[in-house]
Amino acid sequence: MEGNLDYIYNELRETKTELLAYLNSENTNERILQYINAELDDIDSALQKIENGEYGKCEISGEILPLEILQSIPTAKSSYEIAQLEQYCRKPLYS
């Protein structure tokens, strides 16, 4: 997972940079600022977990989250959150 973790870490850092650039632009839309700030909080949390060696663990049960999900949704925090997302998909996110 080490190589995958480096990839996820770099993607999170790049996304954070892009969101911060948007916040600093003059074209900010007040309606989406709350979503951008919430996403930045989630990204910071995920980056901190990677640095502390806690990334990829469910915050509720402590079980390991599927790598396939973390590669697509690197800010996923729990199995419950993943189950909620699956309700909106036609096929399971992982099997």
PDB file of C-alpha atoms in Angstrom, residues 23-81:
ATOM      1  CA  LEU A  23     -10.620  30.570  -2.538  1.00  0.00           C
ATOM      2  CA  ASN A  24      -8.024  33.236  -3.274  1.00  0.00           C
ATOM      3  CA  SER A  25      -9.523  34.112  -6.658  1.00  0.00           C
ATOM      4  CA  GLU A  26     -12.005  36.915  -7.160  1.00  0.00           C
ATOM      5  CA  ASN A  27     -14.600  34.557  -8.622  1.00  0.00           C
ATOM      6  CA  THR A  28     -15.652  33.004  -5.331  1.00  0.00           C
ATOM      7  CA  ASN A  29     -19.296  32.061  -5.063  1.00  0.00           C
ATOM      8  CA  GLU A  30     -20.615  32.372  -1.510  1.00  0.00           C
ATOM      9  CA  ARG A  31     -22.884  29.363  -1.971  1.00  0.00           C
ATOM     10  CA  ILE A  32     -20.053  26.953  -2.567  1.00  0.00           C
ATOM     11  CA  LEU A  33     -17.541  28.402  -0.114  1.00  0.00           C
ATOM     12  CA  GLN A  34     -18.967  26.277   2.700  1.00  0.00           C
ATOM     13  CA  TYR A  35     -18.465  23.118   0.625  1.00  0.00           C
ATOM     14  CA  ILE A  36     -14.927  24.082  -0.319  1.00  0.00           C
ATOM     15  CA  ASN A  37     -14.053  24.803   3.308  1.00  0.00           C
ATOM     16  CA  ALA A  38     -15.575  21.494   4.420  1.00  0.00           C
ATOM     17  CA  GLU A  39     -13.579  19.661   1.736  1.00  0.00           C
ATOM     18  CA  LEU A  40     -10.402  21.434   2.847  1.00  0.00           C
ATOM     19  CA  ASP A  41     -11.070  20.291   6.417  1.00  0.00           C
ATOM     20  CA  ASP A  42     -11.515  16.700   5.192  1.00  0.00           C
ATOM     21  CA  ILE A  43      -8.314  16.907   3.148  1.00  0.00           C
ATOM     22  CA  ASP A  44      -6.360  18.273   6.121  1.00  0.00           C
ATOM     23  CA  SER A  45      -7.720  15.460   8.269  1.00  0.00           C
ATOM     24  CA  ALA A  46      -6.726  12.814   5.698  1.00  0.00           C
ATOM     25  CA  LEU A  47      -3.239  14.306   5.296  1.00  0.00           C
ATOM     26  CA  GLN A  48      -2.772  14.321   9.072  1.00  0.00           C
ATOM     27  CA  LYS A  49      -3.855  10.673   9.276  1.00  0.00           C
ATOM     28  CA  ILE A  50      -1.341   9.719   6.580  1.00  0.00           C
ATOM     29  CA  GLU A  51       1.428  11.509   8.456  1.00  0.00           C
ATOM     30  CA  ASN A  52       0.409   9.791  11.732  1.00  0.00           C
ATOM     31  CA  GLY A  53       0.053   6.328  10.164  1.00  0.00           C
ATOM     32  CA  GLU A  54      -3.690   6.192  10.869  1.00  0.00           C
ATOM     33  CA  TYR A  55      -4.968   6.658   7.302  1.00  0.00           C
ATOM     34  CA  GLY A  56      -7.409   4.123   5.918  1.00  0.00           C
ATOM     35  CA  LYS A  57      -8.961   3.059   9.223  1.00  0.00           C
ATOM     36  CA  CYS A  58     -12.676   3.459   9.892  1.00  0.00           C
ATOM     37  CA  GLU A  59     -13.162   6.189  12.511  1.00  0.00           C
ATOM     38  CA  ILE A  60     -16.049   4.235  14.025  1.00  0.00           C
ATOM     39  CA  SER A  61     -14.960   0.585  14.056  1.00  0.00           C
ATOM     40  CA  GLY A  62     -11.225   0.810  13.410  1.00  0.00           C
ATOM     41  CA  GLU A  63     -11.445  -1.654  10.528  1.00  0.00           C
ATOM     42  CA  ILE A  64      -9.374  -1.086   7.407  1.00  0.00           C
ATOM     43  CA  LEU A  65     -11.254   0.688   4.607  1.00  0.00           C
ATOM     44  CA  PRO A  66     -10.981  -0.786   1.086  1.00  0.00           C
ATOM     45  CA  LEU A  67      -8.081   0.644  -0.895  1.00  0.00           C
ATOM     46  CA  GLU A  68     -10.283   0.767  -3.996  1.00  0.00           C
ATOM     47  CA  ILE A  69     -12.544   3.260  -2.229  1.00  0.00           C
ATOM     48  CA  LEU A  70      -9.706   5.323  -0.783  1.00  0.00           C
ATOM     49  CA  GLN A  71      -8.185   5.694  -4.238  1.00  0.00           C
ATOM     50  CA  SER A  72     -11.474   7.141  -5.506  1.00  0.00           C
ATOM     51  CA  ILE A  73     -12.596   8.935  -2.344  1.00  0.00           C
ATOM     52  CA  PRO A  74      -9.422   9.650  -0.370  1.00  0.00           C
ATOM     53  CA  THR A  75     -11.278  11.629   2.301  1.00  0.00           C
ATOM     54  CA  ALA A  76     -13.563   8.723   3.259  1.00  0.00           C
ATOM     55  CA  LYS A  77     -13.660   8.433   7.035  1.00  0.00           C
ATOM     56  CA  SER A  78     -15.792   5.413   7.880  1.00  0.00           C
ATOM     57  CA  SER A  79     -17.503   2.284   6.635  1.00  0.00           C
ATOM     58  CA  TYR A  80     -20.798   4.009   7.383  1.00  0.00           C
ATOM     59  CA  GLU A  81     -19.900   6.902   5.074  1.00  0.00           C
TER      60      GLU A  81
END
